[in-house]
Amino acid sequence: MPTFRIETLGCKVNQYESLQMQQFLCDLGWHQTSCAQADLVIVNTCAVTTSAAGKSRQLARKLAARASGQTIVTGCWATGDRQTAQALTGVTAVAGHSDDVAAVLRQLTGSKGASGGAGAGDAFLPLLSTRQTGNQRALLKVQDGCDAHCTYCIIPKLRPTLRSKPLTDAVDEARRLVAAGHLEIVLTGVFLGAYGQPTALHRRQTPSELSLARLIEAITQVPGLRRLRLSSLEPADLTPDLIAVMRSHPQVMPHFHLPLQSGSDQILKRMNRQYSAPHYLTMIQNLRDAFDRPAFTTDIITGFPGETDDAFAQTLDVARQAGFIHIHAFPYSPRPGTAASRWKDGLVPQRVANQRVRLLEQLSADHSLTYRQQFVGRVVNVLVEQLPASAQLATAAGQIRHGRCERYFTVHFDAQNVQTGACVPVRIDHVAQDKTQGVMAGP
């Protein structure tokens, strides 16, 4: 049986697309392996930052040089720097986002059959129907592409064409994932809020029958689906209609990832974001009004050109009001090819940007502790995660298991013969800065 190996860098969209390639090859009779000497090695790359692009190039070079079979390089770095990828010793083929990946894989594997037509990217790779190994939350990509052109972001140059998965395909795939054993699905996309729209620019969007609200309405009808999450949303995405639909279906979890990037209106304008700080806080309040103690997480860039001490203080103030339980804070670094990379004014020293990251991380740690403490004595439902390899030999009785509750924070508990992938009630009895603990409250 021929073998293949897939290495994936980057976001949930990349992870999903790797799963599609995995299923495509398995359907052709190939066997997945972690061996370096696989007959086919696929490197699915990322290029969202200069660092990610460098890591992608290094990994592709290393694996292609070691491979005894064929090597294909896919993903964002392959799209943006195709010539460099093609020039790497040992690389057999490069498939960017404008290519028909299914056709490339068929050619490399010597398989017959139609490639799916005049498509591109992952459009003609299969709907997922098998259990996603190692992750209890199944990814379901329903949207691709962005044309919003935030000044720090390279993605609109790499994935410029917006596409939405047909509603019937998305529901069919959700049914397959639930049938494969997943109780929870995460809807993901490059710009998820633009589902059903030809543009991510809200001012140019028009009412459409194909909308995120309609998609959620349809997927929540899938029998056996216990939980539905949305990977990321922005203020203008959260229309009254969308909030009303999410609120009316208990499968939609009260956790929302809402990228802020900055709390300064001046910096948001320089970033070309589509909202102001007051607009963002209004969105937070609308969700608080609709859900019981929702949890909020976010992304914030520190040290963006022009970010003064006062501008950062405004970001801290917005973060305090939002009460984020986790902030993915990272210092700005210029990404070649973006508008901001050409700016020479208002540059912030790296040490200052790093210090601001630490302040945001401490703020979110404090918010997380305060937030989780309100659930002491209450029962939450925990989706049990896989034990680390070091603990898998332990006996089932008395194991300390862990998993994510509805509001996404991790809960550790003393389990009695609990299987990975189960959703179990746990009463929280202790909250510390770095851990939430509880005991099972029922079968």
C-alpha positions as a printed NumPy array, in Angstrom:
array([[  0.   ,   0.   ,   0.   ],
       [  1.545,   3.389,  -0.982],
       [  2.091,   5.838,   1.868],
       [  1.799,   9.588,   2.337],
       [  2.762,  12.1  ,   5.001],
       [  1.233,  15.559,   5.557],
       [  2.866,  18.353,   7.549],
       [  0.696,  21.398,   8.248],
       [  1.607,  24.904,   9.35 ],
       [ -0.779,  27.738,  10.095],
       [ -4.447,  28.3  ,  10.797],
       [ -7.59 ,  26.196,  11.141],
       [ -8.314,  26.668,   7.443],
       [ -4.968,  25.05 ,   6.599],
       [ -5.668,  22.245,   9.067],
       [ -9.016,  21.596,   7.403],
       [ -7.518,  21.57 ,   3.914],
       [ -4.884,  19.062,   5.06 ],
       [ -7.696,  16.849,   6.351],
       [ -9.306,  17.038,   2.918],
       [ -6.086,  15.962,   1.214],
       [ -5.712,  13.175,   3.765],
       [ -9.196,  11.827,   3.057],
       [ -8.726,  12.217,  -0.701],
       [ -5.578,  10.066,  -0.623],
       [ -7.086,   7.497,   1.744],
       [-10.045,   7.16 ,  -0.617],
       [ -7.529,   6.354,  -3.367],
       [ -6.142,   3.517,  -1.242],
       [ -3.097,   5.297,   0.181],
       [ -2.007,   4.945,   3.817],
       [ -1.008,   7.862,   6.057],
       [  2.294,   7.597,   7.919],
       [  4.653,   9.777,   9.949],
       [  7.664,   8.175,   8.289],
       [ 10.069,  10.507,   6.478],
       [ 10.387,   7.933,   3.694],
       [  6.739,   8.115,   2.629],
       [  5.984,   7.702,  -1.062],
       [  4.386,  11.162,  -1.083],
       [  5.13 ,  14.059,   1.278],
       [  2.807,  17.073,   1.389],
       [  3.911,  20.301,   3.079],
       [  0.917,  22.6  ,   3.629],
       [  2.475,  26.   ,   4.265],
       [  1.632,  29.313,   5.929],
       [  2.726,  32.84 ,   5.038],
       [  0.673,  35.074,   7.322],
       [  3.869,  36.511,   8.836],
       [  7.485,  36.733,   7.674],
       [  8.366,  34.206,  10.37 ],
       [  5.679,  31.761,   9.214],
       [  6.872,  32.04 ,   5.619],
       [ 10.446,  31.354,   6.747],
       [  9.398,  28.3  ,   8.748],
       [  7.418,  27.026,   5.779],
       [ 10.39 ,  27.401,   3.448],
       [ 12.722,  25.657,   5.907],
       [ 10.341,  22.751,   6.514],
       [  9.68 ,  22.269,   2.796],
       [ 13.413,  22.295,   2.053],
       [ 14.193,  19.812,   4.823],
       [ 11.438,  17.329,   4.023],
       [ 11.965,  17.479,   0.252],
       [ 15.69 ,  16.855,   0.66 ],
       [ 15.059,  13.827,   2.873],
       [ 12.161,  12.367,   0.915],
       [ 12.643,   9.168,  -1.037],
       [  9.447,   9.72 ,  -3.01 ],
       [  7.577,  12.745,  -4.33 ],
       [  7.085,  16.035,  -2.467],
       [  4.292,  18.539,  -3.048],
       [  4.235,  22.007,  -1.485],
       [  0.822,  23.606,  -0.998],
       [ -0.743,  26.439,   0.988],
       [ -0.138,  30.166,   1.333],
       [  3.658,  30.254,   1.074],
       [  3.498,  28.026,  -2.001],
       [  0.971,  30.46 ,  -3.498],
       [  2.921,  33.613,  -2.726],
       [  6.43 ,  32.353,  -3.503],
       [  5.856,  29.629,  -6.086],
       [  9.2  ,  30.046,  -7.862],
       [ 11.2  ,  29.608,  -4.669],
       [  9.136,  26.56 ,  -3.727],
       [  9.588,  25.01 ,  -7.178],
       [ 13.342,  25.565,  -7.008],
       [ 13.786,  23.565,  -3.796],
       [ 15.709,  20.358,  -4.335],
       [ 13.393,  17.367,  -4.261],
       [ 10.105,  19.279,  -4.761],
       [  7.986,  17.483,  -7.369],
       [  5.069,  19.908,  -7.615],
       [  3.684,  23.137,  -6.18 ],
       [ -0.074,  23.644,  -5.786],
       [ -1.256,  27.114,  -4.843],
       [ -4.724,  28.325,  -4.006],
       [ -5.563,  28.956,  -7.68 ],
       [ -4.698,  25.364,  -8.637],
       [ -6.931,  22.305,  -8.768],
       [ -5.339,  20.389,  -5.898],
       [ -7.345,  17.257,  -6.627],
       [ -5.97 ,  17.146, -10.179],
       [ -2.402,  17.597,  -8.927],
       [ -2.811,  14.778,  -6.407],
       [ -4.314,  12.475,  -9.027],
       [ -1.416,  13.158, -11.353],
       [  1.214,  12.506,  -8.678],
       [ -0.466,   9.327,  -7.479],
       [ -1.146,   8.001, -10.972],
       [ -4.862,   7.791, -10.24 ],
       [ -7.493,   8.031, -12.929],
       [-10.701,  10.011, -12.745],
       [-11.971,  13.499, -13.246],
       [-10.367,  16.261, -11.235],
       [-13.719,  17.857, -10.54 ],
       [-13.82 ,  20.425, -13.294],
       [-12.642,  23.986, -13.62 ],
       [-12.113,  24.553,  -9.945],
       [ -9.319,  25.767,  -7.731],
       [ -7.93 ,  25.327,  -4.266],
       [ -9.831,  22.832,  -2.118],
       [-13.085,  23.214,  -4.072],
       [-12.955,  19.7  ,  -5.515],
       [-11.429,  17.848,  -2.625],
       [-13.953,  15.702,  -0.739],
       [-16.363,  16.654,   1.999],
       [-14.995,  15.252,   5.247],
       [-16.694,  12.117,   6.508],
       [-14.184,  10.516,   8.875],
       [-13.224,  11.287,  12.439],
       [-10.595,  14.   ,  12.747],
       [ -7.868,  12.233,  14.713],
       [ -6.599,  13.867,  17.888],
       [ -9.212,  16.621,  18.03 ],
       [-12.686,  16.235,  19.5  ],
       [-13.892,  19.417,  17.803],
       [-14.383,  18.817,  14.094],
       [-13.375,  21.608,  11.732],
       [-15.824,  22.482,   8.962],
       [-14.563,  25.061,   6.485],
       [-17.454,  26.904,   4.836],
       [-15.77 ,  30.033,   3.43 ],
       [-12.531,  31.049,   1.727],
       [-10.947,  34.301,   0.63 ],
       [-10.713,  37.912,   1.804],
       [-10.574,  41.267,   0.048],
       [-10.72 ,  43.525,   3.107],
       [ -7.023,  44.508,   2.782],
       [ -6.095,  45.291,   6.36 ],
       [ -2.796,  47.151,   5.974],
       [ -0.772,  44.572,   7.939],
       [ -2.231,  41.459,   6.268],
       [ -0.949,  39.549,   3.221],
       [ -3.881,  37.115,   2.992],
       [ -5.943,  39.135,   0.438],
       [ -3.027,  38.756,  -1.98 ],
       [ -2.844,  35.003,  -1.398],
       [ -6.559,  34.154,  -1.105],
       [ -8.268,  37.026,  -2.951],
       [-11.287,  35.144,  -4.301],
       [-14.222,  34.74 ,  -1.931],
       [-16.039,  31.408,  -2.082],
       [-18.757,  29.954,   0.124],
       [-19.559,  26.263,   0.474],
       [-23.097,  25.512,  -0.754],
       [-25.55 ,  25.181,   2.117],
       [-26.503,  21.614,   1.183],
       [-22.832,  20.554,   1.117],
       [-22.136,  22.179,   4.496],
       [-25.112,  20.437,   6.124],
       [-24.208,  17.125,   4.476],
       [-20.659,  17.416,   5.75 ],
       [-21.872,  18.272,   9.255],
       [-24.032,  15.118,   9.215],
       [-21.024,  13.036,   8.167],
       [-18.837,  14.497,  10.912],
       [-21.468,  13.812,  13.574],
       [-21.938,  10.278,  12.228],
       [-18.159,   9.812,  12.512],
       [-18.405,  10.527,  16.241],
       [-17.936,  14.287,  16.628],
       [-20.297,  16.005,  19.058],
       [-18.899,  19.474,  18.334],
       [-18.26 ,  21.32 ,  15.074],
       [-16.288,  24.526,  14.54 ],
       [-17.292,  26.56 ,  11.499],
       [-14.231,  28.171,   9.986],
       [-13.188,  30.32 ,   7.064],
       [-10.702,  32.977,   6.047],
       [-13.396,  35.614,   6.729],
       [-16.248,  33.589,   8.202],
       [-18.621,  36.538,   8.465],
       [-18.522,  36.936,   4.671],
       [-20.212,  33.559,   4.155],
       [-22.635,  33.934,   1.265],
       [-21.125,  37.238,   0.148],
       [-18.813,  38.068,  -2.795],
       [-16.836,  40.52 ,  -0.665],
       [-15.617,  40.925,   2.913],
       [-16.147,  44.691,   2.687],
       [-19.332,  45.26 ,   4.664],
       [-20.162,  48.509,   2.901],
       [-20.399,  46.591,  -0.39 ],
       [-22.378,  43.629,   0.87 ],
       [-26.026,  43.204,  -0.049],
       [-28.757,  40.992,   1.431],
       [-28.421,  37.39 ,   0.313],
       [-30.412,  34.206,   0.824],
       [-27.135,  32.448,   1.559],
       [-26.061,  33.868,   4.907],
       [-24.218,  32.795,   8.028],
       [-27.471,  33.002,   9.99 ],
       [-29.194,  30.637,   7.554],
       [-26.198,  28.277,   7.64 ],
       [-26.274,  28.101,  11.449],
       [-30.033,  27.545,  11.373],
       [-29.547,  24.592,   9.022],
       [-26.557,  22.965,  10.735],
       [-28.132,  23.087,  14.181],
       [-30.87 ,  20.8  ,  12.814],
       [-28.358,  17.969,  12.294],
       [-29.352,  15.117,  14.676],
       [-26.74 ,  14.363,  17.298],
       [-24.886,  17.681,  17.063],
       [-24.332,  18.869,  20.624],
       [-22.16 ,  21.916,  20.058],
       [-21.489,  24.489,  17.356],
       [-18.759,  27.123,  17.506],
       [-17.748,  29.914,  15.141],
       [-14.02 ,  30.397,  14.654],
       [-13.962,  34.19 ,  14.443],
       [-16.339,  37.109,  13.895],
       [-16.111,  40.881,  13.558],
       [-18.502,  43.637,  14.717],
       [-20.39 ,  44.166,  11.461],
       [-20.868,  40.398,  11.112],
       [-23.017,  40.334,  14.233],
       [-26.284,  41.561,  12.818],
       [-29.462,  41.371,  14.935],
       [-30.578,  38.479,  12.709],
       [-27.381,  36.496,  13.31 ],
       [-27.466,  37.085,  17.067],
       [-31.138,  36.081,  17.211],
       [-30.444,  32.823,  15.342],
       [-27.442,  31.963,  17.517],
       [-29.38 ,  32.711,  20.684],
       [-32.325,  30.535,  19.629],
       [-30.239,  27.372,  19.264],
       [-28.646,  25.888,  22.402],
       [-26.027,  24.122,  20.274],
       [-24.327,  27.495,  19.689],
       [-21.788,  27.823,  22.481],
       [-21.502,  31.053,  24.53 ],
       [-17.897,  31.647,  23.51 ],
       [-16.879,  34.135,  20.831],
       [-13.493,  34.895,  19.335],
       [-13.612,  38.529,  18.268],
       [-10.334,  39.981,  16.916],
       [ -9.789,  43.492,  18.275],
       [ -6.228,  44.228,  17.032],
       [ -6.306,  47.664,  18.712],
       [ -8.542,  49.718,  20.977],
       [ -7.407,  53.008,  19.434],
       [ -9.624,  54.407,  16.702],
       [ -6.611,  56.113,  15.151],
       [ -4.709,  52.818,  14.918],
       [ -7.789,  50.915,  13.714],
       [ -8.084,  53.43 ,  10.886],
       [ -4.408,  52.96 ,   9.987],
       [ -4.989,  49.198,  10.022],
       [ -7.99 ,  49.654,   7.685],
       [-10.221,  47.74 ,  10.08 ],
       [-13.974,  48.012,   9.519],
       [-15.035,  49.191,  12.976],
       [-14.283,  51.64 ,  15.766],
       [-13.604,  50.885,  19.431],
       [-17.125,  52.025,  20.484],
       [-18.634,  49.822,  17.759],
       [-16.614,  46.871,  19.055],
       [-17.771,  47.409,  22.656],
       [-21.38 ,  47.68 ,  21.476],
       [-20.975,  44.256,  19.863],
       [-19.663,  42.878,  23.157],
       [-22.663,  44.285,  25.011],
       [-25.116,  42.924,  22.428],
       [-23.705,  39.435,  22.954],
       [-23.821,  39.829,  26.743],
       [-27.481,  40.786,  26.46 ],
       [-28.193,  37.722,  24.314],
       [-26.186,  35.03 ,  26.147],
       [-25.631,  33.98 ,  29.741],
       [-22.121,  35.131,  30.735],
       [-20.478,  34.613,  27.346],
       [-16.718,  34.183,  27.183],
       [-14.695,  36.435,  24.902],
       [-11.251,  35.828,  23.401],
       [ -9.359,  38.035,  20.966],
       [ -6.255,  38.89 ,  18.942],
       [ -4.318,  42.125,  19.54 ],
       [ -1.285,  43.52 ,  17.733],
       [  1.065,  45.675,  19.802],
       [  3.603,  48.137,  18.437],
       [  1.778,  48.823,  15.18 ],
       [  3.3  ,  51.9  ,  13.457],
       [  1.917,  54.968,  15.18 ],
       [  0.896,  53.205,  18.405],
       [  1.76 ,  55.756,  21.087],
       [  1.556,  55.149,  24.829],
       [ -1.872,  56.792,  24.781],
       [ -3.057,  54.585,  21.913],
       [ -1.96 ,  51.477,  23.791],
       [ -3.679,  52.774,  26.941],
       [ -6.9  ,  52.902,  24.913],
       [ -6.353,  49.271,  23.907],
       [ -5.914,  48.303,  27.557],
       [ -9.121,  50.156,  28.422],
       [-11.139,  48.34 ,  25.739],
       [ -9.644,  45.017,  26.844],
       [-10.665,  45.709,  30.449],
       [-14.225,  46.549,  29.423],
       [-14.482,  43.475,  27.215],
       [-13.078,  41.208,  29.947],
       [-11.253,  38.87 ,  27.582],
       [-10.425,  35.532,  29.191],
       [ -7.644,  35.02 ,  26.652],
       [ -5.745,  37.499,  24.516],
       [ -3.529,  36.28 ,  21.701],
       [ -1.225,  39.286,  21.817],
       [  1.764,  39.532,  19.521],
       [  4.194,  42.319,  18.569],
       [  3.851,  43.82 ,  15.121],
       [  6.381,  42.773,  12.513],
       [  6.249,  44.119,   8.954],
       [  5.065,  41.612,   6.344],
       [  6.603,  42.343,   2.927],
       [  3.922,  42.973,   0.347],
       [  1.56 ,  44.773,   2.731],
       [  0.884,  48.505,   2.888],
       [  2.136,  48.848,   6.472],
       [  5.503,  47.278,   5.625],
       [  6.349,  50.364,   3.551],
       [  5.721,  52.829,   6.359],
       [  8.727,  54.475,   7.972],
       [  6.951,  56.762,  10.438],
       [  5.803,  55.979,  13.969],
       [  7.857,  52.8  ,  14.33 ],
       [  7.71 ,  51.313,  17.834],
       [ 10.827,  49.753,  19.429],
       [ 10.603,  45.966,  19.728],
       [ 11.188,  46.036,  23.488],
       [  8.202,  48.386,  23.905],
       [  5.964,  46.18 ,  21.771],
       [  7.058,  43.111,  23.76 ],
       [  6.379,  44.877,  27.058],
       [  2.868,  45.728,  25.858],
       [  2.308,  42.065,  25.002],
       [  3.189,  41.091,  28.564],
       [  0.779,  43.675,  29.993],
       [ -2.066,  42.304,  27.863],
       [ -1.246,  38.729,  28.805],
       [ -1.331,  39.596,  32.506],
       [ -4.618,  41.455,  32.058],
       [ -6.241,  38.471,  30.334],
       [ -4.885,  36.088,  33.009],
       [ -6.527,  38.245,  35.691],
       [ -9.792,  38.382,  33.744],
       [ -9.709,  34.626,  33.184],
       [ -9.361,  33.922,  36.899],
       [-12.178,  36.288,  37.844],
       [-14.407,  34.932,  35.097],
       [-13.903,  31.259,  35.972],
       [-14.41 ,  31.867,  39.709],
       [-18.09 ,  32.697,  39.143],
       [-18.692,  29.084,  38.084],
       [-17.452,  27.459,  41.309],
       [-20.187,  25.137,  42.543],
       [-21.898,  25.075,  39.15 ],
       [-22.146,  22.181,  36.705],
       [-20.655,  22.593,  33.247],
       [-20.536,  20.126,  30.352],
       [-17.025,  19.055,  29.381],
       [-16.041,  17.547,  26.036],
       [-13.302,  15.11 ,  27.065],
       [ -9.992,  15.557,  25.255],
       [ -7.423,  12.905,  24.442],
       [ -4.934,  12.1  ,  27.18 ],
       [ -1.308,  13.008,  26.487],
       [  0.863,  10.066,  25.465],
       [  2.553,  10.031,  28.878],
       [ -0.788,   9.368,  30.605],
       [ -2.399,   6.903,  28.205],
       [ -1.05 ,   3.853,  30.023],
       [ -2.728,   4.848,  33.273],
       [ -5.755,   2.833,  34.373],
       [ -9.13 ,   4.307,  33.499],
       [-10.398,   4.476,  37.078],
       [ -9.15 ,   7.535,  38.89 ],
       [ -7.621,   9.204,  35.861],
       [ -7.502,  12.97 ,  35.858],
       [ -9.129,  13.89 ,  32.57 ],
       [ -9.665,  17.277,  30.989],
       [-11.667,  18.973,  28.283],
       [-13.331,  22.183,  27.152],
       [-16.581,  23.363,  28.671],
       [-19.248,  25.406,  26.882],
       [-17.347,  28.65 ,  27.477],
       [-14.158,  27.098,  26.104],
       [-11.964,  27.148,  29.197],
       [-10.354,  23.838,  30.154],
       [-11.645,  21.873,  33.153],
       [ -9.674,  19.06 ,  34.83 ],
       [-11.638,  16.424,  36.745],
       [-11.35 ,  13.04 ,  38.416],
       [-12.841,  10.617,  35.898],
       [-14.382,   7.195,  36.274],
       [-14.044,   5.232,  33.043],
       [-14.715,   8.258,  30.845],
       [-13.967,   7.903,  27.164],
       [-12.271,  10.511,  25.02 ],
       [-14.884,  12.37 ,  22.971],
       [-17.646,  12.008,  25.571],
       [-19.494,  15.066,  26.858],
       [-19.904,  14.789,  30.64 ],
       [-21.303,  17.008,  33.423],
       [-18.659,  18.3  ,  35.827],
       [-19.17 ,  20.411,  38.94 ],
       [-16.422,  23.008,  39.31 ],
       [-15.04 ,  23.026,  42.84 ],
       [-11.71 ,  24.853,  42.583],
       [-10.306,  27.61 ,  40.379],
       [ -6.664,  28.685,  40.373],
       [ -4.706,  31.004,  38.108],
       [ -3.51 ,  28.149,  35.913],
       [ -6.176,  25.468,  36.357],
       [ -9.899,  24.826,  36.81 ],
       [-10.792,  21.614,  38.649],
       [-14.004,  19.731,  39.312],
       [-15.671,  16.394,  39.909],
       [-18.099,  14.469,  37.746],
       [-21.673,  15.376,  38.552],
       [-23.363,  12.439,  36.8  ],
       [-22.942,   9.693,  34.214]])
